[in-house]
mmCIF file of C-alpha atoms in Angstrom:
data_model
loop_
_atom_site.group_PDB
_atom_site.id
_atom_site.type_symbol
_atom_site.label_atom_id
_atom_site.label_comp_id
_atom_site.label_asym_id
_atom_site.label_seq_id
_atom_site.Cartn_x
_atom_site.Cartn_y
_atom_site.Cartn_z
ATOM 1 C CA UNK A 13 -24.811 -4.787 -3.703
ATOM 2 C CA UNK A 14 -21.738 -5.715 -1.958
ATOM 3 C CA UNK A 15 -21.726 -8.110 1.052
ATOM 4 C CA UNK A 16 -17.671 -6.784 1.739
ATOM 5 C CA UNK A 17 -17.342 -5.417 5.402
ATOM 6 C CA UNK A 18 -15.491 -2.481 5.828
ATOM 7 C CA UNK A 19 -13.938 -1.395 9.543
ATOM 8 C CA UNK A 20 -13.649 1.727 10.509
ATOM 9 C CA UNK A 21 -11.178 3.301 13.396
ATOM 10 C CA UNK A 22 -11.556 6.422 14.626
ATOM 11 C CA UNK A 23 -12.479 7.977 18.034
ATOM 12 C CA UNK A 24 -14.113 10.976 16.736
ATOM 13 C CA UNK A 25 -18.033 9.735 16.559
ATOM 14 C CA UNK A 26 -19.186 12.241 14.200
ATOM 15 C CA UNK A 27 -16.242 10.895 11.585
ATOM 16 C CA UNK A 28 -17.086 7.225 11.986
ATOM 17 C CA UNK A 29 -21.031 8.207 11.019
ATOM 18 C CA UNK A 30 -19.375 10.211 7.856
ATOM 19 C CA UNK A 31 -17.460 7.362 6.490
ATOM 20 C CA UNK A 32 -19.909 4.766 7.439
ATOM 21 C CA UNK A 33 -22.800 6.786 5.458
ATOM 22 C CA UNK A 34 -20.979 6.983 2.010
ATOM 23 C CA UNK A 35 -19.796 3.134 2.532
ATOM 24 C CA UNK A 36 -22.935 2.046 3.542
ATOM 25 C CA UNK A 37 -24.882 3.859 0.691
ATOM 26 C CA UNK A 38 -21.825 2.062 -1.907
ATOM 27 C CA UNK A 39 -23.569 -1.322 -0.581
ATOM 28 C CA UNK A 40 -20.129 -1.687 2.373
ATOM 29 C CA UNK A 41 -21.256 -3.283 5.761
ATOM 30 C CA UNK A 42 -19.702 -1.145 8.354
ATOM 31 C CA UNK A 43 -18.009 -1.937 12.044
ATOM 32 C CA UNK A 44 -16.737 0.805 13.957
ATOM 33 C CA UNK A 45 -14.151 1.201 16.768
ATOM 34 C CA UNK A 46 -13.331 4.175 18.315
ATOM 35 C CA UNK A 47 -10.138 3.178 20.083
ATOM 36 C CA UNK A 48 -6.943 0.652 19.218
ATOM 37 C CA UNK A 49 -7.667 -2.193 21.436
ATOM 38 C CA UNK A 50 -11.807 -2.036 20.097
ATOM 39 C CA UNK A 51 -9.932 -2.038 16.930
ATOM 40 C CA UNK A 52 -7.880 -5.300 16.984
ATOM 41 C CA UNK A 53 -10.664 -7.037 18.409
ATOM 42 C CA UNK A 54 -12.612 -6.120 15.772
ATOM 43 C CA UNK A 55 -10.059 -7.231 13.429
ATOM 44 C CA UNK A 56 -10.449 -10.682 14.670
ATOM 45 C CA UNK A 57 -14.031 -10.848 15.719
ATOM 46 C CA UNK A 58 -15.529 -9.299 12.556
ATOM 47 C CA UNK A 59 -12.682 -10.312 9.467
ATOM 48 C CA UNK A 60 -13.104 -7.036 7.742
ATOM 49 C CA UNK A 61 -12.418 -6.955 4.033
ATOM 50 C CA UNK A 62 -10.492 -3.084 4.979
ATOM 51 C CA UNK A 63 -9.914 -1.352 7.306
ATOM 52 C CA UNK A 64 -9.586 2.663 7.537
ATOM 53 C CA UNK A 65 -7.409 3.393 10.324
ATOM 54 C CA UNK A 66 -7.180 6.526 12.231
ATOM 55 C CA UNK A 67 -3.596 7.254 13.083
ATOM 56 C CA UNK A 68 -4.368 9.493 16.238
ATOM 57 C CA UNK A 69 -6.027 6.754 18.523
ATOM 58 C CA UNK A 70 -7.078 6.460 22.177
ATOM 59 C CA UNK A 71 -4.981 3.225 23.851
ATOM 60 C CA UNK A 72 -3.030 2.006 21.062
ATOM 61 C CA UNK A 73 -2.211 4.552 18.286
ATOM 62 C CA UNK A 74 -2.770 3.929 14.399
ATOM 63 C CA UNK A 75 0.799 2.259 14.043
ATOM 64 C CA UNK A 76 0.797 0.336 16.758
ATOM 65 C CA UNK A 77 -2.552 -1.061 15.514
ATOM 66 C CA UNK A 78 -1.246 -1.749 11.902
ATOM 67 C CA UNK A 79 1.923 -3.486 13.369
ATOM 68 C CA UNK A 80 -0.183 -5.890 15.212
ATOM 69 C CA UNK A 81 -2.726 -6.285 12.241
ATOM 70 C CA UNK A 82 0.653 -7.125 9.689
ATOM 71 C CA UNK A 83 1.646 -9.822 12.249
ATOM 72 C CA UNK A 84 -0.865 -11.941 11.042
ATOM 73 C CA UNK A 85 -2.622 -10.269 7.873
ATOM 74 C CA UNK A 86 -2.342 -8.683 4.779
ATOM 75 C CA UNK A 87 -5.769 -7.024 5.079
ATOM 76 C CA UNK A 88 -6.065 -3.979 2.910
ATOM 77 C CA UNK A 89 -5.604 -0.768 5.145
ATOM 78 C CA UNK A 90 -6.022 2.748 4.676
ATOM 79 C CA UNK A 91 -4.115 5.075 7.152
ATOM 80 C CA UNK A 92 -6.038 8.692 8.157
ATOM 81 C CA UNK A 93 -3.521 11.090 9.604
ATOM 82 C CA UNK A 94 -4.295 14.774 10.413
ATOM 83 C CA UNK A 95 -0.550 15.766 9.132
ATOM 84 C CA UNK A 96 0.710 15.701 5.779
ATOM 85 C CA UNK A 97 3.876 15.149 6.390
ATOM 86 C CA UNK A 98 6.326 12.779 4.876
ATOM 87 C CA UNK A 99 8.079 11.145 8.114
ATOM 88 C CA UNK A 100 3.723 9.712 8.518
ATOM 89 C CA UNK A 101 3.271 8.475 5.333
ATOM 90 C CA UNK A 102 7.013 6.730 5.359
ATOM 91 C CA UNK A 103 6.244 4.852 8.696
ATOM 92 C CA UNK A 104 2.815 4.061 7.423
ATOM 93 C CA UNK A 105 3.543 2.746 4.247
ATOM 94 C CA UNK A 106 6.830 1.047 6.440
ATOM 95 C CA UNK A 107 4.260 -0.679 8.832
ATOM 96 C CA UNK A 108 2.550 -2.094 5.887
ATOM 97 C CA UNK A 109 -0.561 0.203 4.907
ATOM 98 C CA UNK A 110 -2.216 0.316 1.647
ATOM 99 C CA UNK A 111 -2.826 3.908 1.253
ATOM 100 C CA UNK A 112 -3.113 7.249 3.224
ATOM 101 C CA UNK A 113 -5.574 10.302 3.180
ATOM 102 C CA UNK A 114 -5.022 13.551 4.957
ATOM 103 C CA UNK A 115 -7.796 15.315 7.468
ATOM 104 C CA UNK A 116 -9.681 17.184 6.525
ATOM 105 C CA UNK A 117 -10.586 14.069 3.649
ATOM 106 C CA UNK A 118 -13.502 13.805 1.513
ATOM 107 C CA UNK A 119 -15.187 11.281 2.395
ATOM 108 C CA UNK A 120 -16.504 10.691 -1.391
ATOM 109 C CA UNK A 121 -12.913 10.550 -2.277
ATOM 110 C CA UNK A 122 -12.110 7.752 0.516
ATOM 111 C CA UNK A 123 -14.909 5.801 -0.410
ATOM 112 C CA UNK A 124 -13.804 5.642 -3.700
ATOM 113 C CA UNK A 125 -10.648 4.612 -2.423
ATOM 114 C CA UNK A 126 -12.044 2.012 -0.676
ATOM 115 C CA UNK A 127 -13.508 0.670 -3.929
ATOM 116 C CA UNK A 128 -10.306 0.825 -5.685
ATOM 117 C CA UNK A 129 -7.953 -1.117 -3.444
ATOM 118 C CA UNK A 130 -10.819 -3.648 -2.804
ATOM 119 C CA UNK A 131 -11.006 -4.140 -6.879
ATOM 120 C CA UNK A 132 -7.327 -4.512 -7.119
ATOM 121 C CA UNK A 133 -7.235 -7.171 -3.619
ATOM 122 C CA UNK A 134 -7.767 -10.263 -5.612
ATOM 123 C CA UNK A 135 -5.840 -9.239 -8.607
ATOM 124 C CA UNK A 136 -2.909 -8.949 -6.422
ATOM 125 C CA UNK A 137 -2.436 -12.252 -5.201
ATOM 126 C CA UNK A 138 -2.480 -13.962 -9.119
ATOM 127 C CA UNK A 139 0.662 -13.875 -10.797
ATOM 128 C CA UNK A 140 1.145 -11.176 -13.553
ATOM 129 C CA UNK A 141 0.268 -12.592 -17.155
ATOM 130 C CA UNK A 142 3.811 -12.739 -17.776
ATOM 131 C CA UNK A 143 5.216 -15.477 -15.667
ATOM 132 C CA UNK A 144 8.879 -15.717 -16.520
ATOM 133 C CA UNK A 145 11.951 -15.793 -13.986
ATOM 134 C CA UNK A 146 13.150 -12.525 -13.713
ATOM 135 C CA UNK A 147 17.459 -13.374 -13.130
ATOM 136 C CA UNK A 148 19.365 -10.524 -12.419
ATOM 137 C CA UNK A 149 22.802 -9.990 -11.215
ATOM 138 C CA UNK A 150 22.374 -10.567 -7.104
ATOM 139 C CA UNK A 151 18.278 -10.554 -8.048
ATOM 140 C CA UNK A 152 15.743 -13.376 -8.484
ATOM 141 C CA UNK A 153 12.114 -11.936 -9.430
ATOM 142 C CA UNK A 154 9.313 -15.202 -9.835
ATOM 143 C CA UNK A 155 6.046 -13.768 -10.508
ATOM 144 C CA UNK A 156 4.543 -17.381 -10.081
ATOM 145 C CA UNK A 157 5.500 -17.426 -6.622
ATOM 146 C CA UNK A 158 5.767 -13.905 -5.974
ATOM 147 C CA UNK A 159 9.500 -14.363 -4.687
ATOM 148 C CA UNK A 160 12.370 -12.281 -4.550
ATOM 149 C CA UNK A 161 15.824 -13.564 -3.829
ATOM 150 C CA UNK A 162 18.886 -11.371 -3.247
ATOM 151 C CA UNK A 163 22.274 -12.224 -3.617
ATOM 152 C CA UNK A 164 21.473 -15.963 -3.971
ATOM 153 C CA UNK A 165 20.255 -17.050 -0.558
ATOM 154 C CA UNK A 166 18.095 -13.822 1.244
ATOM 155 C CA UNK A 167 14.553 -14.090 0.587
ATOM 156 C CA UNK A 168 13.157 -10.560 0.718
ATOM 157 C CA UNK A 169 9.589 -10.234 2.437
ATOM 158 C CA UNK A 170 7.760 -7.137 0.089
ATOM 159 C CA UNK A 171 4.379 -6.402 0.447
ATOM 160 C CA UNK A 172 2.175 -7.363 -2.363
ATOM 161 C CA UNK A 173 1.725 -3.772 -3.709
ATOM 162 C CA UNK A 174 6.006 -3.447 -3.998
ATOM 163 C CA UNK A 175 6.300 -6.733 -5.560
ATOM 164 C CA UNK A 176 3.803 -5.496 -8.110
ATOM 165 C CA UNK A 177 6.076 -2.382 -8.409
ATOM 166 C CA UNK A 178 9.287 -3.928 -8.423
ATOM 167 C CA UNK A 179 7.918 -6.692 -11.233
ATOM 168 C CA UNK A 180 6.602 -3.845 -13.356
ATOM 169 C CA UNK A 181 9.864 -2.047 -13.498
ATOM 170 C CA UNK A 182 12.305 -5.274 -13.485
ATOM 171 C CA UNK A 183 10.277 -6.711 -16.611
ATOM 172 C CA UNK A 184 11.422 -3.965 -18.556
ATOM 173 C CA UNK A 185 14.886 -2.943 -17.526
ATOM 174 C CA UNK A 186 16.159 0.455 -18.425
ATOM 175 C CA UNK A 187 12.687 1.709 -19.145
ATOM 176 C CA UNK A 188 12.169 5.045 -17.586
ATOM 177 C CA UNK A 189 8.903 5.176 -15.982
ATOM 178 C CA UNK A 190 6.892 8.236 -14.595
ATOM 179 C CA UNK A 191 5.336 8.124 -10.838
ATOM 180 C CA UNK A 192 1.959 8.446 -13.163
ATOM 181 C CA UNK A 193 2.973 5.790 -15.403
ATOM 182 C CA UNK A 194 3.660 3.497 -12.279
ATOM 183 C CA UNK A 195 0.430 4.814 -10.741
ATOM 184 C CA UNK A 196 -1.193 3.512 -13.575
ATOM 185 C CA UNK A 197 0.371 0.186 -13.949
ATOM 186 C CA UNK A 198 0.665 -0.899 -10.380
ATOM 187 C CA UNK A 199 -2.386 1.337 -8.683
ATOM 188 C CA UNK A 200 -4.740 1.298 -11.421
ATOM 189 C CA UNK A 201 -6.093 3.779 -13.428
ATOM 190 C CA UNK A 202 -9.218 4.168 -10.730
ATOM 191 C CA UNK A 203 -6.160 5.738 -7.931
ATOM 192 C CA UNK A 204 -7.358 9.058 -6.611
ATOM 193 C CA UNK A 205 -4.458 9.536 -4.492
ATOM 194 C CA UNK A 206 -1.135 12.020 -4.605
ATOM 195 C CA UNK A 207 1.343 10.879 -6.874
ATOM 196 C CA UNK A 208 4.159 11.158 -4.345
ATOM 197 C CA UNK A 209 3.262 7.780 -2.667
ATOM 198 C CA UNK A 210 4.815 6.411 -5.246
ATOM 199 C CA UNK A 211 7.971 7.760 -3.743
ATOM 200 C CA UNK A 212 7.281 6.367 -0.676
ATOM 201 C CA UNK A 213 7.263 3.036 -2.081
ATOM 202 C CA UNK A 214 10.386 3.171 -3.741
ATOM 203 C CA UNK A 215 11.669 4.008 -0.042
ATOM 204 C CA UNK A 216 10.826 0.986 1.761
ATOM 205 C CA UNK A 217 11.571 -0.831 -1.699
ATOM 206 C CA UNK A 218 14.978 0.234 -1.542
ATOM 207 C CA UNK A 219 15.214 -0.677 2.214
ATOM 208 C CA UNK A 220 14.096 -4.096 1.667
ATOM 209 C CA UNK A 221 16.534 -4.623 -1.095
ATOM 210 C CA UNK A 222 19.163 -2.877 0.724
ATOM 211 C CA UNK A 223 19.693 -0.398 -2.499
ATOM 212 C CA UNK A 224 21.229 2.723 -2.055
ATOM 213 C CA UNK A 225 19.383 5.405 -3.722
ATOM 214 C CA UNK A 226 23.107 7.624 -4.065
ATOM 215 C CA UNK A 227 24.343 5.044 -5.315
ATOM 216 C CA UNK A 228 21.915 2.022 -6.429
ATOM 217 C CA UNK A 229 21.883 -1.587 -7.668
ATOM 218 C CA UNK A 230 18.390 -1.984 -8.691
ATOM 219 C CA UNK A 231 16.341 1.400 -8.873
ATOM 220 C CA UNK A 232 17.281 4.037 -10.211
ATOM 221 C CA UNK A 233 15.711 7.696 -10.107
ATOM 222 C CA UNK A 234 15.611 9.678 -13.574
ATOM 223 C CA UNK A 235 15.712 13.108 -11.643
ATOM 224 C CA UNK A 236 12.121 15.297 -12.580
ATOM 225 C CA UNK A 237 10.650 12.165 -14.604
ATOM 226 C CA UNK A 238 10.437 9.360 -12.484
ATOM 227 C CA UNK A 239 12.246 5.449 -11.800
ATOM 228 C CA UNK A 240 13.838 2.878 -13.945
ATOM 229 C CA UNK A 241 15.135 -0.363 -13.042
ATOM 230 C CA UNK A 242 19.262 -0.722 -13.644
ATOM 231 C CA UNK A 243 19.757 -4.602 -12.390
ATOM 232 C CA UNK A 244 22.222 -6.160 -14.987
ATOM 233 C CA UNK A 245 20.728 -9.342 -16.441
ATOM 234 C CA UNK A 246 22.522 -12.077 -14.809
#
């Protein structure tokens, strides 16, 4: 059984007893907060393994909370919005979240979500297999210390999941890759969610590498198909 502790944020109670049935029945322990502030000292007091984060909240909302969470952790979070829309998802994933599901959810489907980013945590703070120096023109890429340089002298802060997407396309430059291929190679094969987060990442991927999609440096889109990465070898 796992001993992993699992928070969950939401102010609607009946939601909160949802969730916390599946997780507790996967083996999660559960803490529950029904409001930001509750939240964020819950964070602290309890050192959750995830947390699934309402983004509709009493007090502090769902991105405030995150923002304050990122200041001093890379705990694994999974956003719950009640809007599919992209503008949530970009500010979410912008913020620093892990993943997103849309109300109404299943909550089978977030548990298992919970499982799969939890599997992947510890993976994604070892270096790939492949440990070479990835030297591009205005690009440095070091899995070993999970580093990006641009242009020489700008260290460029990515989250652990776009380093992990950036390494898997920079590896292999030129190679066209499909948002399922990606989801595959950076997500795992266990992700249950849409494939257009991928396209979210490559947003605030761009952003941090200051690439402009019309007319870009690093990553390019293969229109209908998917990325590739177009950095010159330095």
């Amino acid at each position: 059984m796992s001993t992993q502790r699992v928070l969950v944020v939401d102010d609607e109670p009946k939601i909160r007893m949802t969730v916390r049935g599946y997780l507790e029945a996967d083996g999660f322990n559960v803490v529950e907060a029904g409001d930001g502030p509750t939240a964020l000292r819950a964070v602290t007091r309890d050192r959750p393994d995830l947390v699934v984060l309402d983004v509709m909240l009493p007090g502090l909302d769902g991105f405030q909370v995150l923002r304050r969470i990122r200041e001093t952790s890379r705990i694994p979070v999974i956003l719950l919005t009640a809007r599919d829309e992209e503008v949530d998802r970009l500010i979410g994933f912008t913020t620093g979240s892990d993943d997103y599901v849309t109300k109404p959810f299943s909550p089978r489907e977030l548990a298992l979500r919970v499982q799969a980013i939890l599997r992947r945590t510890d993976s994604r703070s070892e270096p790939p297999h492949d440990s070479q120096v990835l030297r591009f023109d205005g690009l440095r890429v070091d899995p070993g210390t999970r580093t990006v340089v641009l242009d020489a002298d700008r260290a460029v802060e990515l989250s652990a999941l776009d380093f992990n997407l950036l390494f898997a396309m920079a590896r292999v430059p030129g190679r066209v890759f499909t948002r399922r291929g990606l989801l595959a190679q950076v997500w795992g094969e266990d992700f249950f969610g849409d494939e257009r987060v991928v396209d979210v990442h490559i947003r605030t991927l761009r952003r941090a590498l200051g690439d402009d999609a019309s007319a870009p440096r690093f990553v390019g889109t293969v229109r209908t198909i998917g990325y590739r990465f177009i950095g010159q070898p330095a």
